[in-house]
mmCIF file of C-alpha atoms in Angstrom:
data_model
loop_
_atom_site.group_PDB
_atom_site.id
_atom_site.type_symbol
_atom_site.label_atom_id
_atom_site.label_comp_id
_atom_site.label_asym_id
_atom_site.label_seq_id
_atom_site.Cartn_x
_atom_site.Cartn_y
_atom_site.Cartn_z
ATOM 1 C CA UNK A 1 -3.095 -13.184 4.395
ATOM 2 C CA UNK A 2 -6.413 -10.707 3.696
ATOM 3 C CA UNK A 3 -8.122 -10.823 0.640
ATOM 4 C CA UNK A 4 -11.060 -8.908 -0.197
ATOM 5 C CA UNK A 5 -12.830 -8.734 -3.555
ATOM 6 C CA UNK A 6 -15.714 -5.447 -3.358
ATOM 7 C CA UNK A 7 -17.659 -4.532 -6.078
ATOM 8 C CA UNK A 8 -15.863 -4.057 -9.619
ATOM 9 C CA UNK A 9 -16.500 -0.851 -11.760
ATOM 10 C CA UNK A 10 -15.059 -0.822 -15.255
ATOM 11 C CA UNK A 11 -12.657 1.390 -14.447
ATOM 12 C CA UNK A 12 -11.575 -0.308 -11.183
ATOM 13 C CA UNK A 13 -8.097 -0.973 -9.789
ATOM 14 C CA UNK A 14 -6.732 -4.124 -8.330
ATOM 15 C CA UNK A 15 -4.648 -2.966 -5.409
ATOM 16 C CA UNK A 16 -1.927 -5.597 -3.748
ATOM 17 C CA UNK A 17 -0.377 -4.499 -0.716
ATOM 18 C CA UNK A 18 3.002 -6.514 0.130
ATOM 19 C CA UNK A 19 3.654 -6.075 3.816
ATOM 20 C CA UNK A 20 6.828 -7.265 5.884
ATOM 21 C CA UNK A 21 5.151 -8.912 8.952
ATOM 22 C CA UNK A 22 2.117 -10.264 10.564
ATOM 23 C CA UNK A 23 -0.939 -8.928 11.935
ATOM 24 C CA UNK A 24 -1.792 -9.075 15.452
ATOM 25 C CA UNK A 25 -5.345 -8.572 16.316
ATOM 26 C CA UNK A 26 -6.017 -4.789 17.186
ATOM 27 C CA UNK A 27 -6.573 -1.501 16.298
ATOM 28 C CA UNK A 28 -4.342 -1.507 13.469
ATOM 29 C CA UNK A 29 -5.935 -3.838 11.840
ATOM 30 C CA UNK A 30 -9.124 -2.893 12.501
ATOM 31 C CA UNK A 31 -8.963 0.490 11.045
ATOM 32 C CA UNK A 32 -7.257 -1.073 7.940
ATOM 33 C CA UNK A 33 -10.191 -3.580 7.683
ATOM 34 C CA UNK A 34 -12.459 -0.236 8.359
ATOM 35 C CA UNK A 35 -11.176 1.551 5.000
ATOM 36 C CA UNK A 36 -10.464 -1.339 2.779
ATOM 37 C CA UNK A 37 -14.092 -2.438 3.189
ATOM 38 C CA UNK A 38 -15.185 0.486 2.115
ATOM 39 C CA UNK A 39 -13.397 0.954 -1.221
ATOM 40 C CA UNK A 40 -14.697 -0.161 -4.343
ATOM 41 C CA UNK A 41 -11.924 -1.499 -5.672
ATOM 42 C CA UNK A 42 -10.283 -5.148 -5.235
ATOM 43 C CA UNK A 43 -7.582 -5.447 -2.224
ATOM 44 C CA UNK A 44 -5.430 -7.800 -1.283
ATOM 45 C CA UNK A 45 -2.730 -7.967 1.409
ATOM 46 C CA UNK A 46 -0.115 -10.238 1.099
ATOM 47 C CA UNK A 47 2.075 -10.684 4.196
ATOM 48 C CA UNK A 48 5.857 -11.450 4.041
ATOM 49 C CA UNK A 49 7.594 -12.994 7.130
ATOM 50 C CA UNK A 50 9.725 -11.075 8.965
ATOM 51 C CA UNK A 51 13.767 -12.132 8.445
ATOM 52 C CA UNK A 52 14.596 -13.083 11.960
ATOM 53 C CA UNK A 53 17.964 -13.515 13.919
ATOM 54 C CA UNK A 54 19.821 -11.980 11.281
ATOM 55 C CA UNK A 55 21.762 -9.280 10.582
ATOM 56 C CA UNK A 56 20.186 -5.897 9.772
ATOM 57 C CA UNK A 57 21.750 -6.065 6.097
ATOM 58 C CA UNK A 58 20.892 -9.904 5.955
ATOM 59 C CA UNK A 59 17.460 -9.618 6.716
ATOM 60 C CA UNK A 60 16.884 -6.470 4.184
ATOM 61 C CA UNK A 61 17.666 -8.159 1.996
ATOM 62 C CA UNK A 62 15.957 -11.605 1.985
ATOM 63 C CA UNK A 63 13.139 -9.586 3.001
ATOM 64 C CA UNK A 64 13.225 -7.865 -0.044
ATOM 65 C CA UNK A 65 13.795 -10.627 -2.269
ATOM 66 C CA UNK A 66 10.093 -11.968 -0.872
ATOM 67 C CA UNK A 67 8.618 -9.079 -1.697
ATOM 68 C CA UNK A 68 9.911 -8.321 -5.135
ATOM 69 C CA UNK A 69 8.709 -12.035 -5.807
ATOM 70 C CA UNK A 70 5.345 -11.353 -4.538
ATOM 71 C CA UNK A 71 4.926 -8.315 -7.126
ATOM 72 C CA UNK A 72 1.905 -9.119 -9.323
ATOM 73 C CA UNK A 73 3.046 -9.124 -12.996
ATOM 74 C CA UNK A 74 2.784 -5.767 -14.655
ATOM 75 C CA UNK A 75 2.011 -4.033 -11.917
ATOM 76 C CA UNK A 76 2.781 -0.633 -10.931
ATOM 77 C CA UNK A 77 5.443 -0.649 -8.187
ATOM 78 C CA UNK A 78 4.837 1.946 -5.055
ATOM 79 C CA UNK A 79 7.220 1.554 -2.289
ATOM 80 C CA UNK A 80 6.512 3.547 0.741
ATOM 81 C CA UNK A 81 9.340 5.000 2.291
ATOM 82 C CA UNK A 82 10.319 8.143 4.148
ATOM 83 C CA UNK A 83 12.593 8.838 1.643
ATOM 84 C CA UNK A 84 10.135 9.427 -0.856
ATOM 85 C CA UNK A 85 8.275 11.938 -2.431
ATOM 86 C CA UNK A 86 5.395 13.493 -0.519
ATOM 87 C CA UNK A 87 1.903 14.383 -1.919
ATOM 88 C CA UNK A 88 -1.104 15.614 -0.654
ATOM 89 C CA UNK A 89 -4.351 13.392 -0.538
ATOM 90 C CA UNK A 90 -5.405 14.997 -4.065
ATOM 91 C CA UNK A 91 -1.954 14.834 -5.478
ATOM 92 C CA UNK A 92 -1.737 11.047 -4.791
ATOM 93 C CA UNK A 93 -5.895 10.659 -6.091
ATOM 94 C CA UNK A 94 -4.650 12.549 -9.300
ATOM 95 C CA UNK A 95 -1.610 9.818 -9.912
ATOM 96 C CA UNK A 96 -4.129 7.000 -9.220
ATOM 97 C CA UNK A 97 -6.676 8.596 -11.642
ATOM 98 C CA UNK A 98 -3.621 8.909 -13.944
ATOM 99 C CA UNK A 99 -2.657 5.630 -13.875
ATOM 100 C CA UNK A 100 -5.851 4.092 -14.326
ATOM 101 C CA UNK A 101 -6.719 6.244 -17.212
ATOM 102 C CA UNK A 102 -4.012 5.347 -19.124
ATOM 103 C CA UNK A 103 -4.662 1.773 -18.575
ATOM 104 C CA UNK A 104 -2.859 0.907 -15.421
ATOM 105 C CA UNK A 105 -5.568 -1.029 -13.462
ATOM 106 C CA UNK A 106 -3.014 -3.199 -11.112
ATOM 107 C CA UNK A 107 -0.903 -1.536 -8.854
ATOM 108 C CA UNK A 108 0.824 -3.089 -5.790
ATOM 109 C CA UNK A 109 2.506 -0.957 -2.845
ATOM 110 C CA UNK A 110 5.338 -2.301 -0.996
ATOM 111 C CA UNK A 111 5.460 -1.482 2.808
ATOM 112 C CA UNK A 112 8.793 -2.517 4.442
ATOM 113 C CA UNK A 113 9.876 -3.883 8.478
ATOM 114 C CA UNK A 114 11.167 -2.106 10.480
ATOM 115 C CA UNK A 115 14.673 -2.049 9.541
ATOM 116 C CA UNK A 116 13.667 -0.673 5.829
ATOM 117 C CA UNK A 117 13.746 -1.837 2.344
ATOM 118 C CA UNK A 118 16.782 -3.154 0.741
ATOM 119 C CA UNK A 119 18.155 -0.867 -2.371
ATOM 120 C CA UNK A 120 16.823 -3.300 -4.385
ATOM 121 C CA UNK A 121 12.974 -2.844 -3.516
ATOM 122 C CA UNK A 122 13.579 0.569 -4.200
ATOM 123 C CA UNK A 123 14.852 0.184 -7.672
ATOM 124 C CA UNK A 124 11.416 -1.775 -8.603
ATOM 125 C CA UNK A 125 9.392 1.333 -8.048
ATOM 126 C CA UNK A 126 7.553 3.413 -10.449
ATOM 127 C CA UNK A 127 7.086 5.401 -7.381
ATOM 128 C CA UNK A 128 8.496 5.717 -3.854
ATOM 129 C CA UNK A 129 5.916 7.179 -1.768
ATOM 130 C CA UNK A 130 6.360 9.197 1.876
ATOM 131 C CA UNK A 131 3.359 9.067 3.980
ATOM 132 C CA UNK A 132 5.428 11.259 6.534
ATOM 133 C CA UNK A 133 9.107 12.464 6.864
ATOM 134 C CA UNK A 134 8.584 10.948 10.477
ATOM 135 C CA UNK A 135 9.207 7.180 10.937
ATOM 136 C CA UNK A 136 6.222 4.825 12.123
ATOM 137 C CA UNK A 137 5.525 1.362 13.377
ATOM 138 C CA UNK A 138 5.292 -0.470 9.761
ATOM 139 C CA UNK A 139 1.669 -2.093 10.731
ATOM 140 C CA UNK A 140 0.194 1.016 11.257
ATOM 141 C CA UNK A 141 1.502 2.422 7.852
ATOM 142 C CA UNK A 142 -0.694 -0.169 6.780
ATOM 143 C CA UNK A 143 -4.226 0.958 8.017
ATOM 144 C CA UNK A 144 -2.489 4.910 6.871
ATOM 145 C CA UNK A 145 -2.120 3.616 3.530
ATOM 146 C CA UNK A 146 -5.537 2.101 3.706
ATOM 147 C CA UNK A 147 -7.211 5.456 4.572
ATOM 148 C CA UNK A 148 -5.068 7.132 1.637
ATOM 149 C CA UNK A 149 -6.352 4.747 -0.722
ATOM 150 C CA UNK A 150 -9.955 5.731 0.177
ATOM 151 C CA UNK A 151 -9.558 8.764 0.309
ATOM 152 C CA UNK A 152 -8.111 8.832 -3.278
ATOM 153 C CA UNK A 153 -11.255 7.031 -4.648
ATOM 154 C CA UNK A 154 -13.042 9.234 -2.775
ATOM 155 C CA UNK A 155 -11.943 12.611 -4.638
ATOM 156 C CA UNK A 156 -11.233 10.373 -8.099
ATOM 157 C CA UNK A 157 -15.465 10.191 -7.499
ATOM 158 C CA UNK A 158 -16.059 13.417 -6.260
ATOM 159 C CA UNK A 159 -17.540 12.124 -2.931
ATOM 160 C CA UNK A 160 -16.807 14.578 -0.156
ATOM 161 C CA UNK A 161 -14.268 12.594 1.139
ATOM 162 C CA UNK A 162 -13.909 14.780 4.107
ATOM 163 C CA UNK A 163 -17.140 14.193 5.490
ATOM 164 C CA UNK A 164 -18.555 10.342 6.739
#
């Protein structure tokens, strides 16, 4: 499991990421380690284990009863999945600044293995989120997520987000 705690503003978020799976050292988790170090705001990665030898619908579904248990309490629910809906980078800032405006400060996204969520992971969300109509590996959704999420703070404080 990572845990990072950054600097607080009073108008932070608390940001849990629930992730089928377990890191290997690499790229992917560099880069994720690259953005979430550079937010502001408090992120934590919890890891569930993979469900293996079992059946596709098996596995689903314990998976997903591990990760609807590792929801913090109140939080609001993002599951990423193709299916979703798609926003651009200042779409998805503008739902973050939303939420935390209106008092939302603890939000956890849910990031499934590779055989998907079961129907009941997506019934938790106050959002399901694409990243892409195209499918990819589920660790690297991770470190895609992790950019996303500072990019977001970067428009919600009108840094030029664009630019390093």
């Amino acid at each position: 499991m990572y845990s990072k705690r950054s600097k607080t503003s009073n108008a932070s978020l608390r940001i849990t990421i629930i992730s089928v799976g377990k890191w290997r050292r690499g790229p992917n988790q560099d880069l994720f380690n690259t953005y979430t170090k550079r937010l502001s705001w408090e992120v934590r990665l919890l890891e569930i284990q993979e469900g293996a030898k079992l059946q596709v619908s098996q596995r689903k579904n314990q998976e997903g009863i591990k990760l609807i248990s590792a929801l913090p309490d109140k939080a609001k629910v993002v599951v990423l999945d193709q299916s979703g809906k798609a926003f651009t980078s200042v779409e998805f800032a503008d739902n973050l600044r939303n939420w935390r405006d209106i008092g939302d400060r603890e939000l956890a996204f849910i990031i499934g293995g590779a055989d998907g969520l079961h129907r009941n992971v997506l019934e938790k969300a106050n959002l399901i989120l694409s990243l892409s109509s195209m499918t990819w590996p589920h660790m690297l959704v991770r470190a895609m997520l992790a950019e996303q999420l500072w990019r977001a703070a970067s428009i919600i404080n009108n840094h030029p987000f664009h630019r390093l």
